[in-house]
Amino acid sequence: MNLLVIGTGYVGLTTAVSFAMQGHHVTGIDVIEEKVKLLQQGKSPIYEPGLEPELQRALTKETLAFSTSMAEHVGEADVIYLCVGTPSGSDGFADLRYLEQAVETLRTFVQASEREHVVVIKSTVPVGTSDRIAAIFAEDKHVHVVTNPEFLREGRALQDSLEPSRIVIGADRKEAIAIMDQLYAKITAPRVYTTRTNAEMIKYASNAFLATRISFMNELARLCHTLGADIEVVAEGMGLDSRIGPEFLGAGVGYGGSCFPKDTEALIQLARRHQSSLSLLETVRDVNRSQVDWFVERMVETIQGVRQKRIALLGLSFKPETDDIREAPSLTLIERLQKEGAILTAFDPIASLHVKQLYPNLSYVSSPYDALKNADAAILVTEWKECVQLDWQRVKQQMAQPVLFDGRNAWPAGFLKENGFTYLGVGRHA
């Protein structure tokens, strides 16, 4: 099939590459000329494991191309994916201006085409948005509007595209469902056929529920810290219950990224607009916002303040295997520690350049050991393997003081304490 993917961010580019890998002919559209030129050269503007080699392979096979011109490619497209950004607006609600602009431009071109098109909303949008877009195309009988939300995990996005946990298709026409089934013919996964409204809610509800699990464990970790319990053991015992499961039970310095903070806030604001309340999610959001502050307060208690102390930050991206720093806890840590007067040195295998644009006065180094040299304390912010799998004897030799603050509960707490380190995790008492 011929696909047009409008928007080449994390979702759009991964979607384009994964469908090209399945043998479809895909054209990615973006308004940023520099990005399109980079993609045409086989260079990915984002870091995602396996993405760039597959991008290059698809370009060589000519199953994938990129352009800035929507007009040149709409007429030949069977399926048109809308993957533009829907960031949080100043009111916390999803900002749909980029999506609306894309829809307005797209309608001009599909009206001039006699070909049957399926317009797929892949962007995360407030409930009811896809129906409003469908109403815009209502007079164009050869255009079907489908909601097909993404459930990609950054760091595993390409794998999740090829081996999804489920495929959700929101549509009101059998013709559209048949085309979507043909599109996904090579993918084996449970399929949910439903309304566009339900599909939109499934996306928001999924992210909000996962965020809830994280904030629950973080709040429980605070209590464990006070009571002398160990949140890691508690999580293990909880996760063995099949009704709960082990996923997303890790305590830490909070969640970040492009989805959980934005989508949780958008769902809260959507409820408010409809005179409803999601008080549980409001608490989830507030716990997450305060988690870094709670962690820093425990640090300050441990080493009697951080002013003029050299602190190594290990990891800057919001999670491993991505260069995404949107809503990353590292940014809040940097703000708080700089305010407290700490001297910061940072290491991240991928994301340092992005953070440097925001905080150019930090010292950025190329290895975790360079960050740890003469440090009075170190903080594990992101559990990259480079930051977790360390030579602890070398670490102890290089640090001015062997003080470790484990913001992801990924370091071997018992071993470190036995070997002379001062160790503080998130609700751990190993």
XYZ file of C-alpha atoms in Angstrom:
430
model
C 0.000 0.000 0.000
C 1.023 3.620 -0.460
C 1.305 5.552 2.784
C 1.786 9.211 3.582
C 3.035 10.022 7.095
C 2.652 13.667 8.047
C 5.076 14.578 10.817
C 8.453 12.908 11.380
C 8.922 13.154 15.132
C 9.283 10.112 17.393
C 5.910 8.659 16.414
C 5.878 9.696 12.771
C 9.375 8.570 11.912
C 9.020 5.246 13.714
C 5.650 4.681 12.029
C 7.102 5.472 8.598
C 10.141 3.225 9.011
C 8.197 0.296 10.471
C 5.638 0.265 7.642
C 8.438 0.551 5.071
C 10.061 -2.488 6.712
C 6.810 -4.374 6.083
C 6.986 -3.655 2.361
C 4.635 -0.685 2.104
C 5.710 2.372 0.129
C 5.935 5.268 2.554
C 6.573 8.980 2.162
C 7.266 11.031 5.257
C 6.262 14.701 5.189
C 7.689 17.444 7.380
C 7.644 21.229 7.103
C 11.196 21.563 8.462
C 13.478 21.473 5.429
C 16.650 20.782 7.419
C 15.084 17.725 9.012
C 13.869 16.390 5.654
C 17.334 16.820 4.129
C 18.833 14.937 7.064
C 16.325 12.105 6.657
C 16.939 11.925 2.909
C 20.606 11.329 3.740
C 19.653 8.427 6.005
C 20.344 10.271 9.243
C 17.804 10.142 12.033
C 17.251 13.400 13.944
C 16.331 11.341 17.020
C 18.049 8.483 18.796
C 16.071 5.281 18.897
C 17.769 1.853 18.926
C 17.775 0.259 15.471
C 15.932 3.129 13.815
C 18.711 4.695 11.740
C 19.978 1.433 10.157
C 16.428 0.490 9.160
C 15.850 4.009 7.863
C 18.914 3.683 5.630
C 17.898 0.197 4.478
C 14.411 1.388 3.511
C 15.821 4.349 1.588
C 18.097 1.998 -0.331
C 15.171 -0.303 -1.140
C 13.147 2.771 -2.157
C 10.250 1.793 0.092
C 10.748 5.046 2.024
C 11.155 8.662 0.955
C 10.836 12.085 2.543
C 9.523 15.395 1.291
C 8.324 18.813 2.390
C 5.518 18.789 -0.180
C 2.232 17.254 0.872
C 0.624 18.280 -2.425
C 2.895 16.062 -4.524
C 2.065 12.867 -2.644
C -1.530 12.985 -1.368
C -3.025 11.857 -4.673
C -1.167 8.531 -4.644
C -1.709 7.698 -0.953
C -4.061 4.958 0.191
C -3.530 5.754 3.871
C -2.526 9.132 5.308
C -1.194 9.161 8.863
C -1.335 12.344 10.921
C 1.537 12.181 13.412
C 2.048 15.854 14.260
C 2.793 17.031 17.775
C 0.067 17.854 20.281
C 2.062 19.478 23.114
C 0.584 20.845 26.317
C -0.767 24.359 26.005
C -0.420 27.008 28.706
C -3.675 25.733 30.242
C -2.458 22.134 30.352
C -4.851 21.107 27.582
C -3.503 19.591 24.379
C -2.460 22.248 21.861
C -4.027 21.135 18.568
C -2.903 23.991 16.341
C -0.388 21.874 14.372
C -2.925 19.112 13.845
C -5.585 21.562 12.766
C -3.208 23.179 10.281
C -2.293 19.791 8.848
C -5.965 18.811 8.516
C -6.835 22.081 6.810
C -4.008 21.666 4.300
C -4.763 17.995 3.753
C -8.431 18.549 3.002
C -7.552 20.916 0.176
C -5.586 18.168 -1.529
C -7.899 15.197 -0.887
C -10.851 17.160 -2.254
C -9.028 17.337 -5.571
C -8.371 13.590 -5.545
C -10.855 10.960 -6.624
C -8.897 8.177 -4.905
C -10.228 6.525 -1.762
C -8.191 7.692 1.247
C -8.064 6.643 4.868
C -6.960 9.522 7.097
C -5.539 8.078 10.309
C -5.189 10.132 13.482
C -2.042 8.771 15.153
C -1.374 11.894 17.216
C -2.598 11.745 20.801
C -5.677 13.974 20.885
C -8.415 14.836 23.400
C -11.501 12.680 23.283
C -13.847 13.931 20.568
C -11.133 15.404 18.335
C -11.213 12.658 15.710
C -14.990 12.937 15.364
C -14.610 16.662 14.762
C -11.995 15.946 12.102
C -14.316 13.357 10.549
C -17.016 16.033 10.349
C -14.623 18.238 8.370
C -14.276 15.462 5.771
C -17.961 14.465 5.899
C -18.719 15.780 2.421
C -15.743 13.938 0.947
C -17.300 10.485 0.604
C -14.025 8.970 -0.600
C -12.285 9.908 2.676
C -12.545 7.775 5.830
C -11.262 9.009 9.199
C -9.788 6.465 11.610
C -8.277 6.767 15.074
C -5.272 4.482 15.520
C -3.433 5.497 18.708
C 0.196 4.606 19.288
C 1.504 2.751 22.333
C 5.219 3.131 21.678
C 7.794 3.063 24.431
C 10.718 5.349 23.704
C 13.843 3.248 23.624
C 11.796 0.346 22.196
C 9.648 2.247 19.711
C 10.639 0.345 16.573
C 10.165 -3.011 18.269
C 6.780 -1.883 19.608
C 5.723 -0.848 16.099
C 6.564 -4.270 14.716
C 5.364 -6.273 17.740
C 2.629 -4.146 19.328
C 0.785 -5.199 22.465
C -2.476 -4.368 20.676
C -3.820 -2.527 17.641
C -6.722 -0.202 18.366
C -8.797 0.906 15.380
C -11.521 3.481 15.878
C -13.717 3.733 12.799
C -17.337 3.945 11.735
C -17.091 2.457 8.235
C -16.440 -1.147 7.242
C -14.432 0.049 4.245
C -11.978 1.844 6.533
C -11.606 -1.183 8.812
C -10.899 -3.417 5.813
C -8.132 -1.101 4.622
C -6.582 -0.906 8.099
C -6.660 -4.708 8.363
C -4.872 -4.931 5.039
C -2.317 -2.387 6.218
C -1.570 -4.407 9.374
C -1.766 -7.814 7.636
C 1.810 -8.755 8.613
C 1.388 -7.805 12.277
C 0.134 -10.389 14.761
C -1.456 -8.666 17.750
C -4.840 -8.445 19.480
C -7.102 -5.964 17.682
C -9.724 -3.739 19.186
C -12.344 -2.395 16.762
C -14.303 0.413 18.304
C -15.450 4.008 17.945
C -13.051 6.883 17.478
C -14.077 8.229 20.893
C -13.263 4.951 22.633
C -9.938 4.683 20.816
C -8.932 8.142 22.012
C -9.914 7.327 25.583
C -8.013 4.025 25.515
C -4.811 5.940 24.733
C -5.262 8.518 27.499
C -6.456 5.984 30.039
C -3.505 3.689 29.376
C -0.903 6.379 29.969
C -2.738 7.801 32.972
C -2.967 4.370 34.593
C 0.747 3.676 34.120
C 1.569 7.096 35.560
C -0.672 6.249 38.509
C 1.286 3.069 39.240
C 4.556 5.020 39.248
C 3.318 7.784 41.536
C 1.726 5.234 43.875
C 5.056 3.458 44.262
C 6.924 6.744 44.713
C 4.563 7.848 47.454
C 4.810 4.418 49.066
C 8.614 4.686 48.857
C 8.473 7.859 50.930
C 6.632 5.966 53.639
C 9.107 3.071 53.373
C 11.944 5.557 53.910
C 10.305 6.715 57.136
C 9.380 3.258 58.416
C 12.556 1.435 57.488
C 10.881 -0.811 54.922
C 12.411 -1.549 51.510
C 10.307 -0.527 48.511
C 12.164 -2.954 46.234
C 11.145 -5.942 48.333
C 7.624 -4.550 48.651
C 7.402 -4.165 44.864
C 8.641 -7.713 44.324
C 6.007 -9.094 46.672
C 3.275 -7.026 45.057
C 4.276 -7.909 41.514
C 3.910 -11.635 42.118
C 0.167 -11.110 42.420
C -1.194 -11.818 38.935
C -3.813 -9.113 39.434
C -1.031 -6.535 39.841
C 2.016 -7.755 37.903
C 5.584 -6.441 38.126
C 5.518 -3.729 35.471
C 5.803 -0.049 36.451
C 6.335 -0.752 40.141
C 9.787 0.824 40.277
C 10.223 3.786 42.628
C 12.511 6.613 41.558
C 12.782 10.353 41.023
C 9.608 10.471 38.935
C 8.358 9.918 35.418
C 9.000 12.203 32.472
C 8.985 12.079 28.688
C 6.640 13.186 25.968
C 3.592 11.182 27.052
C 2.890 10.600 30.738
C 3.105 14.201 32.027
C 1.361 15.687 28.980
C -1.375 13.084 28.656
C -2.148 12.958 32.367
C -2.508 16.728 32.487
C -4.587 16.782 29.302
C -6.994 14.208 30.743
C -7.317 16.230 33.951
C -8.098 19.370 31.953
C -10.530 17.502 29.696
C -12.469 16.385 32.760
C -12.559 19.922 34.114
C -13.889 21.262 30.827
C -16.766 18.846 31.174
C -17.439 19.777 34.826
C -16.012 16.493 36.037
C -13.161 15.659 38.376
C -10.233 13.252 38.224
C -8.920 13.848 41.732
C -6.866 10.663 41.717
C -4.966 11.803 38.620
C -4.459 15.244 40.119
C -2.717 13.551 43.039
C -0.684 11.393 40.641
C 0.528 14.549 38.903
C 1.288 16.346 42.171
C 3.250 13.416 43.606
C 5.351 13.286 40.461
C 6.011 17.014 40.521
C 7.206 16.840 44.124
C 9.284 13.660 43.890
C 12.552 15.344 42.926
C 12.160 17.870 45.741
C 11.598 15.041 48.204
C 14.709 13.265 46.937
C 16.878 16.385 47.137
C 15.707 17.007 50.693
C 16.871 13.496 51.633
C 20.220 14.217 49.963
C 20.656 17.443 51.868
C 19.908 15.643 55.124
C 22.491 12.975 54.313
C 25.446 15.246 53.479
C 24.413 18.360 55.430
C 23.788 20.552 52.408
C 25.104 20.666 48.853
C 26.436 24.240 48.605
C 29.829 24.300 46.893
C 29.897 20.517 46.774
C 30.819 18.764 43.545
C 27.987 16.496 42.429
C 28.042 14.093 39.490
C 24.804 13.606 37.559
C 24.751 10.247 35.794
C 22.107 10.204 33.069
C 20.072 13.105 31.697
C 17.436 11.648 29.343
C 14.076 10.827 30.909
C 14.764 7.091 30.442
C 17.511 4.896 28.955
C 17.879 4.264 25.209
C 16.495 7.635 24.142
C 17.833 11.167 23.794
C 14.464 12.661 24.783
C 14.716 15.127 27.682
C 11.122 16.361 27.646
C 9.924 16.592 31.263
C 13.059 14.687 32.332
C 13.627 14.616 36.119
C 17.245 15.592 35.428
C 16.102 19.088 34.464
C 14.283 19.579 37.750
C 17.307 18.209 39.606
C 19.614 20.634 37.836
C 17.353 23.574 38.678
C 17.061 22.581 42.329
C 20.728 21.743 42.866
C 21.947 24.910 41.151
C 19.603 26.900 43.363
C 21.168 25.146 46.371
C 24.642 26.150 45.166
C 25.973 22.762 44.024
C 28.726 22.408 41.415
C 27.437 19.980 38.793
C 29.178 17.688 36.328
C 26.946 15.673 34.004
C 27.287 12.553 31.883
C 24.824 11.003 29.444
C 25.786 8.774 26.500
C 23.282 10.454 24.164
C 21.366 13.411 25.611
C 24.088 15.802 26.828
C 23.905 18.045 23.769
C 20.186 18.656 24.301
C 20.628 19.546 27.980
C 23.632 21.739 27.181
C 21.386 23.963 25.102
C 19.318 24.621 28.239
C 22.123 24.659 30.823
C 25.385 25.661 29.112
C 27.099 26.461 32.430
C 27.247 22.812 33.550
C 30.344 20.726 32.989
C 29.602 17.912 30.517
C 31.939 14.941 30.240
C 32.252 11.893 28.009
C 32.335 9.106 30.602
C 30.763 8.410 34.000
C 34.220 8.164 35.551
C 35.070 11.669 34.380
C 31.898 12.871 36.090
C 32.771 11.006 39.293
C 36.326 12.370 39.512
C 36.711 14.375 42.761
C 32.936 14.351 43.284
C 31.544 14.759 46.785
C 28.444 12.834 45.749
C 26.917 11.158 42.686
C 23.298 10.820 41.617
C 21.988 8.109 39.321
C 19.292 9.946 37.373
C 18.837 7.647 34.355
C 19.622 3.945 34.477
C 21.755 3.728 31.344
C 23.907 0.594 31.510
C 26.953 2.863 31.298
C 25.801 4.490 34.543
C 24.724 1.308 36.334
C 27.441 -1.215 35.460
C 30.387 0.513 37.094
C 33.749 -0.592 38.457
C 32.987 0.245 42.076
C 36.591 0.098 43.243
C 37.486 2.644 40.585
C 34.486 4.754 41.557
C 35.564 4.821 45.185
C 39.117 5.748 44.233
C 37.999 8.618 42.002
C 35.412 10.242 44.249
C 36.382 12.746 46.926
C 33.654 11.247 49.118
C 32.056 7.843 48.374
C 28.471 9.110 48.586
C 25.886 7.703 46.168
C 22.301 8.786 45.657
C 20.427 6.198 43.630
C 17.481 7.925 41.944
C 16.450 4.737 40.113
C 17.158 2.027 42.714
C 19.401 0.357 40.148
C 22.693 0.188 42.044
C 23.564 -2.783 44.338
C 22.653 -1.174 47.661
C 23.810 -3.947 49.998
C 27.147 -4.414 48.223
C 27.858 -0.696 48.226
C 27.127 -0.278 51.915
C 29.308 -3.278 52.750
C 32.160 -1.709 50.774
C 32.224 1.637 52.508
C 29.881 3.736 50.383
C 27.264 6.013 51.840
C 24.172 4.963 49.893
C 20.691 6.467 49.661
C 18.053 5.079 47.331
C 14.355 5.830 47.000
C 12.696 4.062 49.904
C 15.403 1.376 50.116
C 16.759 -0.182 53.285
C 18.986 -2.957 51.951
